[in-house]
Structures are given as C-alpha cells and as structure tokens.
C-alpha cells in the first residue's frame, strides 16, 4: 500500500499557510512525520513567519500562599497559566476550566526580566540568567556575566533588560552595573558578553520590581533617579534608554507634570507611562501617557475614586472591540479594567492556596527551537 502525505494532496503554499496558523505543540509533532517538514519547521525563516502571525497571550504568574504546605508537594512555589486576552478567568463558575497549571523551569527566587517574541528572560539569584520559551518548554542557560555581585547587597546595583535588535537579527540582554564604569550586553547570536561603558552621569537608582525595563522600537527603557546637578541631593526621575543596535544610552524626560509611582509599558506599539497620585488614603488617580513623535500626551485619565490603592501593573490590549485592559493589584487581588467601557472585574485565583502575582504579555512561538536537545528540553507530548 502506498503511503500518502499532505503534500500529495495540497500545494506547498497552502501547507505553509496552514503551518503558520498552528500552535507550536502541533508543529513539534509534525516535525517527526518527514525530514522535509522537520527541516522547514525548524528553519529560522519559518520560525519568524510563524511568530509574526501568532496571537497575543497573557502569562499569569501564580504564587503559593504561605501555610499551604500540601500544595507545595504538588506544585512549585510559583507556577503559570496561559490565557487569551478575550478569555480571562473573571467568572468564578468557569474560571480556569481547560487551563493547565505548569511549573516554572526554575526556583522560586527569580524575576521575569522581560518577554520578546515568545521568549522570556529569567534571572535567578543563584543560577544567573536564562532564556525560556514556554510554548516549547525550551530553556537555555546563559554563561555568567564577567561581573557578578559578590554579595546580595551588591546586587542592588544591577539592572537588566531584554529585547531584539532588528539590525543584527539578534536577541540581547543588557546588564547595567552602576556605579561601575563598565556595563555588559549579551548577544544570543554570538553567545558572548561584551563590555560597554556605563551610562553617565551615574544614576542613584535604576528602578526595578514592577517598574522593570520596557522594550519598544528596538530600544530598552528604564525609569531612573538621578541627582539634581545643583543641590546634589534631590532626585529627579527620568527615562534612560539603550539602543540595542548602536549600543548607545540616552535620556527621555518624563511628561510634566509627572506623578509618582510611574511604570513604563507599551500602548499600541508606542512607549507609554502609567502614573498615579494618591487622591486620599483609599483611592488613587491614574494617568496613561503615550510618547509619539518625541512628545507625551494623555490618552487616559481615571475617573475620580476609581482605583482602590494597590499597584497599577500595566496596559494590555485585548482583541475584542479594540478596548484596553488596565491591570491593577490591591488587597482584594488582581483586577482588570476595561478603559473604554469603564468596567472592572476581579480575576479569579487558580485555587485558594495561590494568588496572581504578575501578568506578562507574550506570544506563542518556536524561537529557541534551533539546537534544542529534544529529549530533555522540548514539549513533544
């Protein structure tokens, strides 16, 4: 009996169109059906094409509450779930039906530096930096940077960023070591760390945590505090930039009048900033600023007494009705606000033993598939 393949019935263009719309898990299985499919699906050109057509996802980072030791025997302290932006768990009766909880590929003590093209950059306190693609469950540990802090206190002088250089077609990680004279960037293409001059003048602090770095239009951005040139005491926040192609640092002033608790994010592909102001002890006002054509403009201002304390986490753009989700954390948990409709909902926790600690935008992709050890590092089942 003669064996037939899909290519015997469909033209090559249609096969490619079908492949680019399939999830990574299916494509990993199809690679085993023929050598030609294996080669094509693994090619950099197809991986880029597939990633450009992937829909937006949201990764929820869940953290186990203290006192639930039983669940720690089933899951690590931190686990994640993936969601479409139009299928968020906001209904207690449905919640996470059909959603699988998966462990992070590292210990509890780590931060998510950033996400780009489906790749996450993770920084573990003891093990260093790694790149991870949850779509194919591929993790790639990076060599240690030439300079690492000798003790935890020295680590407060570090700031990290992760993004894609479109000129060299390369993913890069930046480590700012202040107030040291040299900082470093890592090139995934060459597999090496390169020294660069640290930004000058030195800053008193590069903000991390929920502020973190923001990658947009080929450059990384951080909110930094710098000393006033006259008083040498007052700190003036601004935005520090690093161009991943030219390796040049720059500075962007914050919009005026700026409010405290600023957070950088993206809005319709532009750099955006969230600023908040304590209206009273229970409520906060919120502004969203967007930078277009080298100038800032306000695209959203919250209604009076709309937000109850907590931290504004970020702006998320859903796929339905072109509305925008604003996520916030307060003592009741994680909430999302539909900006245009003016509605708000609290996200359902995965179970009583956990809470949502972070939401990160991402896409499903095949990046990092090259040179993967399939027996140990790829999701194939």
CSV table of C-alpha atoms in Angstrom, one decimal, residues 6 21 45 47-48 68 85 107-108 130 155 175 190 193-194 201 207 227 256 265 278 297 311 317 327 335 339 350 358:
chain,number,residue,atom,x,y,z
A,6,UNK,CA,-0.3,16.0,3.0
A,21,UNK,CA,-1.6,29.1,12.0
A,45,UNK,CA,12.6,31.9,8.2
A,47,UNK,CA,10.0,30.5,12.9
A,48,UNK,CA,10.0,34.2,12.2
A,68,UNK,CA,-0.4,25.6,52.2
A,85,UNK,CA,-6.8,38.2,26.2
A,107,UNK,CA,13.4,28.0,41.6
A,108,UNK,CA,11.1,30.4,43.4
A,130,UNK,CA,18.4,32.1,31.2
A,155,UNK,CA,23.1,43.1,43.6
A,175,UNK,CA,23.2,44.3,32.4
A,190,UNK,CA,27.5,35.1,19.2
A,193,UNK,CA,29.2,39.0,26.8
A,194,UNK,CA,30.6,42.3,25.6
A,201,UNK,CA,26.3,60.6,34.7
A,207,UNK,CA,14.1,51.2,39.3
A,227,UNK,CA,20.8,63.6,41.4
A,256,UNK,CA,5.1,67.2,33.1
A,265,UNK,CA,4.7,49.9,29.4
A,278,UNK,CA,-2.9,59.3,46.0
A,297,UNK,CA,0.1,63.1,25.5
A,311,UNK,CA,-0.3,49.0,42.4
A,317,UNK,CA,-4.7,45.4,24.6
A,327,UNK,CA,-4.5,45.6,35.3
A,335,UNK,CA,-8.2,43.3,38.9
A,339,UNK,CA,-10.8,51.5,29.8
A,350,UNK,CA,-6.4,29.5,40.5
A,358,UNK,CA,2.2,39.1,37.8
